[in-house]
Each structure stands twice: as structure tokens, then as C-alpha cells.
PDB file of C-alpha atoms in Angstrom:
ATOM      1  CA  UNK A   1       0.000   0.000   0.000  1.00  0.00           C
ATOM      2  CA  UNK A   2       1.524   3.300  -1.412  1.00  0.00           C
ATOM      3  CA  UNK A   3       1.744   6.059   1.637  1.00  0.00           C
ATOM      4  CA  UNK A   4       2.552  10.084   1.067  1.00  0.00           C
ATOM      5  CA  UNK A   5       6.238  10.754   2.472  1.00  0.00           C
ATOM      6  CA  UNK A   6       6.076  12.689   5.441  1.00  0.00           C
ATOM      7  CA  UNK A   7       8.743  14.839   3.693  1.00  0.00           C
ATOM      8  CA  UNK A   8       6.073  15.788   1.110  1.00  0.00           C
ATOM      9  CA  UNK A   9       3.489  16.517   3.671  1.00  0.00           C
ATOM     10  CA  UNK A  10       5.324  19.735   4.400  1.00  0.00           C
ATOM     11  CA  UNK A  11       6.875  20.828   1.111  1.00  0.00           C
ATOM     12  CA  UNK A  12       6.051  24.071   0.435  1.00  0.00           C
ATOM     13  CA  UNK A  13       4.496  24.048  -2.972  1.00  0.00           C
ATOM     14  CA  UNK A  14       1.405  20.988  -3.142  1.00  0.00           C
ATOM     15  CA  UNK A  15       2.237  18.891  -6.103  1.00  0.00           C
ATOM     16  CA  UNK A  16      -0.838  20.010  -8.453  1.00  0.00           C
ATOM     17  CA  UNK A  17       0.665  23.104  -8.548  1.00  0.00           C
ATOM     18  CA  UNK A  18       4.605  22.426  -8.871  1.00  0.00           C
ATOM     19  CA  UNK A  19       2.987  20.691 -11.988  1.00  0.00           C
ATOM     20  CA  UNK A  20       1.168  23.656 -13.122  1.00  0.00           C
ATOM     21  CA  UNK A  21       4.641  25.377 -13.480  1.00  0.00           C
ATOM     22  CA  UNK A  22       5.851  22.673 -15.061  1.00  0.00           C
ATOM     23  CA  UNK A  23       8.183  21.459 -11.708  1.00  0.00           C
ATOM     24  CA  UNK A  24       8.314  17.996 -10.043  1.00  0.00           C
ATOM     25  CA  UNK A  25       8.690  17.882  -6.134  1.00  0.00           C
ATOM     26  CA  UNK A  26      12.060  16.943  -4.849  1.00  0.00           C
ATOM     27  CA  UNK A  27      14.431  16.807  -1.491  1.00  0.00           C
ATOM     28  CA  UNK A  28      17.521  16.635  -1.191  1.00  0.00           C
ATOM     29  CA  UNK A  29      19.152  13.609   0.060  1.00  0.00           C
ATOM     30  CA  UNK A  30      22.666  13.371  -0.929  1.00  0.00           C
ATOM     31  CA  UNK A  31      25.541  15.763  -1.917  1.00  0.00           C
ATOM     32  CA  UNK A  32      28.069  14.254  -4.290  1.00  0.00           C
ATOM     33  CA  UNK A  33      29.610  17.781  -5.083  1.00  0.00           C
ATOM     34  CA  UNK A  34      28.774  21.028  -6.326  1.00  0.00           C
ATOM     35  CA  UNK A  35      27.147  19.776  -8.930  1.00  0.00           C
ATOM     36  CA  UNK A  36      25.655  16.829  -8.538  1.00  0.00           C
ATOM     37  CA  UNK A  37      23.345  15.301  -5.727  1.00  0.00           C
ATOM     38  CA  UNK A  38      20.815  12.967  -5.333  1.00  0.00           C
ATOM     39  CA  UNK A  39      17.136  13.450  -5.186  1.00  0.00           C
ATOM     40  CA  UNK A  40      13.890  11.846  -3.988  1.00  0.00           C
ATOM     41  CA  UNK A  41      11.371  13.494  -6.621  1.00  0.00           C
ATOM     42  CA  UNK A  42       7.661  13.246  -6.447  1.00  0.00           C
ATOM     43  CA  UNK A  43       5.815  11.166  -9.141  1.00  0.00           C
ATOM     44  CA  UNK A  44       2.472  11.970  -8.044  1.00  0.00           C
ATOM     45  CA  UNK A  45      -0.048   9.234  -6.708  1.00  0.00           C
ATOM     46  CA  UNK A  46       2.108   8.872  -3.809  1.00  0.00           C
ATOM     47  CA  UNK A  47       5.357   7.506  -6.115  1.00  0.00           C
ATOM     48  CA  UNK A  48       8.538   8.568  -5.314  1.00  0.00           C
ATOM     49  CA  UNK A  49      12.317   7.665  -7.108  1.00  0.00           C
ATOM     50  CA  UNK A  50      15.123   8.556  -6.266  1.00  0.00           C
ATOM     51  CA  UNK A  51      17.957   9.727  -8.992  1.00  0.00           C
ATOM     52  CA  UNK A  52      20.601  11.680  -9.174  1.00  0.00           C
ATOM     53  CA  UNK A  53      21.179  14.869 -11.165  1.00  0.00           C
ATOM     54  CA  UNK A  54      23.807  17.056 -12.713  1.00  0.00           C
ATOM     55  CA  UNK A  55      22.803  20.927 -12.045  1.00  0.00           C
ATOM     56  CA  UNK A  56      21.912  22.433 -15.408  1.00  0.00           C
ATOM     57  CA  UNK A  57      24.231  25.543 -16.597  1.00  0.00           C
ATOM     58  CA  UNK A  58      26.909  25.622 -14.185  1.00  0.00           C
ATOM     59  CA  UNK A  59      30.446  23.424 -13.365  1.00  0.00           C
ATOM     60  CA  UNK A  60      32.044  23.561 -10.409  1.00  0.00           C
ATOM     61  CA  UNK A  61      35.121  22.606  -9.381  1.00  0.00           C
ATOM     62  CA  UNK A  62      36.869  18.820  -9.323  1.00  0.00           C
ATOM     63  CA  UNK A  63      36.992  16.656  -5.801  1.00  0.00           C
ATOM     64  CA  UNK A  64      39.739  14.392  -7.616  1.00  0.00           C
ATOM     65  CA  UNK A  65      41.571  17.447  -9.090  1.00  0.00           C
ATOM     66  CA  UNK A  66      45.318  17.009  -9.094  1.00  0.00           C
ATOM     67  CA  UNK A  67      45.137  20.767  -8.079  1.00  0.00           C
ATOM     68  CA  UNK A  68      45.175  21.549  -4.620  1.00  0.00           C
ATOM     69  CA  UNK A  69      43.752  24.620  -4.943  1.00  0.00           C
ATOM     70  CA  UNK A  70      41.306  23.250  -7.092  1.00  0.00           C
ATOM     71  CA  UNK A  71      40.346  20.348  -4.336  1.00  0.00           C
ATOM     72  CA  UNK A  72      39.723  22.941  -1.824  1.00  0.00           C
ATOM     73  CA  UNK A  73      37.142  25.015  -3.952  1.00  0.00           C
ATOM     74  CA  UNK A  74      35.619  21.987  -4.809  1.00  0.00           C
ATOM     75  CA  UNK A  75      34.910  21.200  -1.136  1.00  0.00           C
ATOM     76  CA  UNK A  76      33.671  24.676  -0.610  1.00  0.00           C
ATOM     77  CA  UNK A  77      31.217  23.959  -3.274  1.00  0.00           C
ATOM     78  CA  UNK A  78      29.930  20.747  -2.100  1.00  0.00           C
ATOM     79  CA  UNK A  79      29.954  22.235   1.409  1.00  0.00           C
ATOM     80  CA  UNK A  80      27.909  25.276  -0.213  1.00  0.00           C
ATOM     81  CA  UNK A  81      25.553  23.187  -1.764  1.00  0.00           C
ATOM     82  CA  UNK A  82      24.896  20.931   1.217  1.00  0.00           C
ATOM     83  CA  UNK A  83      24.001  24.244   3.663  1.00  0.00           C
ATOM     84  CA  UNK A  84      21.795  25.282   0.631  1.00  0.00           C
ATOM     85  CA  UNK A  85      19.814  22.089  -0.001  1.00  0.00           C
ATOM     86  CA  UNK A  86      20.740  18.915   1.735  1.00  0.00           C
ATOM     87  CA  UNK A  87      17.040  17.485   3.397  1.00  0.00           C
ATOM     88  CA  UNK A  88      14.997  20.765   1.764  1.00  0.00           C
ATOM     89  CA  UNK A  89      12.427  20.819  -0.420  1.00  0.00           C
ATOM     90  CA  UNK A  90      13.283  21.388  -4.153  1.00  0.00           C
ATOM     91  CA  UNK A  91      11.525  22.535  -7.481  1.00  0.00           C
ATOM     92  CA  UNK A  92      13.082  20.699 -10.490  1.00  0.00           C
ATOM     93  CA  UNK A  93      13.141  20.586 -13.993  1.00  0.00           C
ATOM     94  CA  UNK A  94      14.657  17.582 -15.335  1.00  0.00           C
ATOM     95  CA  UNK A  95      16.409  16.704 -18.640  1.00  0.00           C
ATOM     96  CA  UNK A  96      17.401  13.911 -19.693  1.00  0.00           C
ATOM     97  CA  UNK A  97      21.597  13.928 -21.111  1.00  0.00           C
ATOM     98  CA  UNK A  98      23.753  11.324 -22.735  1.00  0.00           C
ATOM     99  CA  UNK A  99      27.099  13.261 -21.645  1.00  0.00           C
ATOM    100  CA  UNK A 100      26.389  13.000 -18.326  1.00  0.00           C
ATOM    101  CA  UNK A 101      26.916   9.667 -17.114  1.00  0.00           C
ATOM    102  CA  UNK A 102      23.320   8.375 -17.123  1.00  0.00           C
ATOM    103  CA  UNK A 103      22.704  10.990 -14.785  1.00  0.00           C
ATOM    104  CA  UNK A 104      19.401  13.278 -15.405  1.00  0.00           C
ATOM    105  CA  UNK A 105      20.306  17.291 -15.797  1.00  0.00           C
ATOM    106  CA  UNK A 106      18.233  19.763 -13.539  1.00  0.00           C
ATOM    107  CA  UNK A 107      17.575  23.221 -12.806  1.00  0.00           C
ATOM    108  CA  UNK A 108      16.688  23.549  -8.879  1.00  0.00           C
ATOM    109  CA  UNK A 109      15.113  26.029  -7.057  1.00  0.00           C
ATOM    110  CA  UNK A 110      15.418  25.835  -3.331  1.00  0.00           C
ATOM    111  CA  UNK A 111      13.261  27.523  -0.972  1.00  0.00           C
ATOM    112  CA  UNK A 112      15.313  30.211   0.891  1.00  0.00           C
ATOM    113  CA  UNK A 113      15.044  30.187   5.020  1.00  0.00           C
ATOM    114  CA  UNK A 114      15.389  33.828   6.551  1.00  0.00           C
ATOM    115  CA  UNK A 115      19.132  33.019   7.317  1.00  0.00           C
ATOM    116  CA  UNK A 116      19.836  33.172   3.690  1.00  0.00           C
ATOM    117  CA  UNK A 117      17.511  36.147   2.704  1.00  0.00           C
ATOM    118  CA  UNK A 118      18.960  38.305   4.902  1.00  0.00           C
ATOM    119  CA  UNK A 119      22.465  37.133   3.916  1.00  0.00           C
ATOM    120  CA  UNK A 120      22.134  37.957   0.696  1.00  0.00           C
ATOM    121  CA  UNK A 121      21.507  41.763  -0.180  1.00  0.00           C
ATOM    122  CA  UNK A 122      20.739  40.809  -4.130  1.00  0.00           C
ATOM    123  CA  UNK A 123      18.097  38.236  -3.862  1.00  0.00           C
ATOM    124  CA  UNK A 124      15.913  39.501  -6.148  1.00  0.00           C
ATOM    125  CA  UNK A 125      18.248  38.837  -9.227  1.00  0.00           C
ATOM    126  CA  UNK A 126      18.675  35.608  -7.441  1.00  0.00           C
ATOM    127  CA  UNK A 127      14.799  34.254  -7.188  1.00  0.00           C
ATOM    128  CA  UNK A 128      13.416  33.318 -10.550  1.00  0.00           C
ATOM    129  CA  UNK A 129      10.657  35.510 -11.634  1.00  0.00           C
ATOM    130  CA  UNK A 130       9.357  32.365 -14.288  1.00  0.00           C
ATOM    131  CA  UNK A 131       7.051  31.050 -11.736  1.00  0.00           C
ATOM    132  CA  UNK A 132       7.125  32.650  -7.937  1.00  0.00           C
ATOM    133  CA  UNK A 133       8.742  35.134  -5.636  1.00  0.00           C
ATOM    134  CA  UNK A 134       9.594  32.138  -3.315  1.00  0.00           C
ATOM    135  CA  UNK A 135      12.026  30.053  -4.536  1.00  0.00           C
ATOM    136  CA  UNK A 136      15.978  31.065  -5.224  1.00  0.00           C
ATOM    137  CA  UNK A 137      17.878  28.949  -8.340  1.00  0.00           C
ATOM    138  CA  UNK A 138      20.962  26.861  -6.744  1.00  0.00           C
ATOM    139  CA  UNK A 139      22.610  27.458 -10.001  1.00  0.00           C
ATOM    140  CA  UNK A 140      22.371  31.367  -9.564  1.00  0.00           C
ATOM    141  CA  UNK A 141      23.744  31.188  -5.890  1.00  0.00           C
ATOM    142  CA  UNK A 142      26.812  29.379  -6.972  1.00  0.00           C
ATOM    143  CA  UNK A 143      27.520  31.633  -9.650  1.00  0.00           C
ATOM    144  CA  UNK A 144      26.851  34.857  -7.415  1.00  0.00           C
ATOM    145  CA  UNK A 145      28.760  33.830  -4.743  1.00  0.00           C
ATOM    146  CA  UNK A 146      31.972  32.226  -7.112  1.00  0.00           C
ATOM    147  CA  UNK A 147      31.527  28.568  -6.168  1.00  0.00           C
ATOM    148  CA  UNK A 148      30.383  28.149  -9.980  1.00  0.00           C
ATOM    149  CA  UNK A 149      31.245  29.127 -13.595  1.00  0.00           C
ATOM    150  CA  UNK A 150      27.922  29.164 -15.975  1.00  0.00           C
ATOM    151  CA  UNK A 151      28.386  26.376 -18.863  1.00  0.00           C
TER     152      UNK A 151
END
């Protein structure tokens, strides 16, 4: 018998209408690195999987890099990314990309706590006026604040 995740009982956005802007659902539940990270994403009808995805536009730097320079921004990244969206709620659009290892591409939106908003005296070029006031793109944070170059 198929039961609602309690994570999904408090997201933010109900899923007819993350559908209506053309979103899925999601929470974070992995970090792999700046750019990548695993997701449990709503299917609707109380169906969940969990994938991972590359974040659309953006690169950040290497783990393995032979640079040490490079390691440690790439840990600041993945560090970045996990205070941003590790076990939050999530909008995502997915696509679907041979080059990326069989991984799925997505844009994410996270929802931004008050910690964050007042942190950050641009947010308005941050939030993404496409669909609502209340959600900030992950791949505009990581550009803004020089954890990520935009592809």
C-alpha cells in the first residue's frame, strides 16, 4: 500500500501546482559535489524515485583534481551546496543527457530560510521571476557567490 512521504506533507508548494509550473517535487538527500546530488522526486499518486542529477548551466570545481587549490574550492562547493539544499524541499526541472553519465540534468530552485535572505543583499536577481517570488535557483547562488562558472 503506497503512503505520502512525510517529507512531502510539508513541502512548500502541493504537487498540483509544482505541476502547473511545469516542476516535479524533490528533497535533497545526498551531496556528491557542487554539482551533482541525489534526489527523492515526487511522481504523483504517492510515487517517489530517487535519482541523481547534474545541475543544469553551471560546473564547479573537481573533488579528484590534481590541483590543490582546485580540491579545496571543490569542497567549498559541495559544502555550499549541502548548507543550501541537503534534506529541503526542491523545485526541479529535469532533462534527460547522454554526456552526463546516465545521470538526469536539472535546474533547482530551493526555498530560501530567513538566514539566507537576509544574507544575501541581491536576492531579487537571485529568485526566478518564471514562476514565484519564493524560490531562489541553486545554479544562480553558486555563480553569485563564485563557487560556480555558468556552462
Amino acid at each position: 500500500m503506497a503512503r505520502e512521504m512525510p517529507l512531502f506533507a510539508n513541502h512548500p508548494i502541493s504537487f498540483s501546482e509544482s505541476q502547473r509550473l511545469g516542476k516535479y517535487r524533490a528533497f535533497c538527500v545526498h551531496v556528491v559535489d557542487g554539482d551533482t546530488f541525489d534526489i527523492i522526486l515526487d511522481l504523483s499518486i504517492m510515487q517517489y524515485s530517487v535519482i541523481a542529477v547534474r545541475l543544469l548551466g553551471v560546473n564547479t570545481p573537481e573533488l579528484n583534481a590534481s590541483n590543490e587549490i582546485e580540491r579545496e574550492q571543490a569542497k567549498a562547493a559541495r559544502d555550499r551546496v549541502q548548507q543550501l539544499i541537503f534534506e529541503q524541499p526542491l523545485l526541479i526541472s529535469t532533462y534527460k543527457d547522454r554526456r552526463s553519465f546516465g545521470r538526469y540534468v536539472a535546474a533547482a530552485w530551493f526555498h530560501p530560510n530567513a538566514e539566507f535572505q537576509a544574507r544575501i543583499a541581491d536576492l531579487d536577481t537571485l529568485q526566478s521571476n518564471d514562476f514565484t517570488q519564493n524560490w531562489v535557483s541553486l545554479s544562480s547562488v553558486l555563480i553569485y557567490e563564485g563557487h560556480a562558472r555558468e556552462l
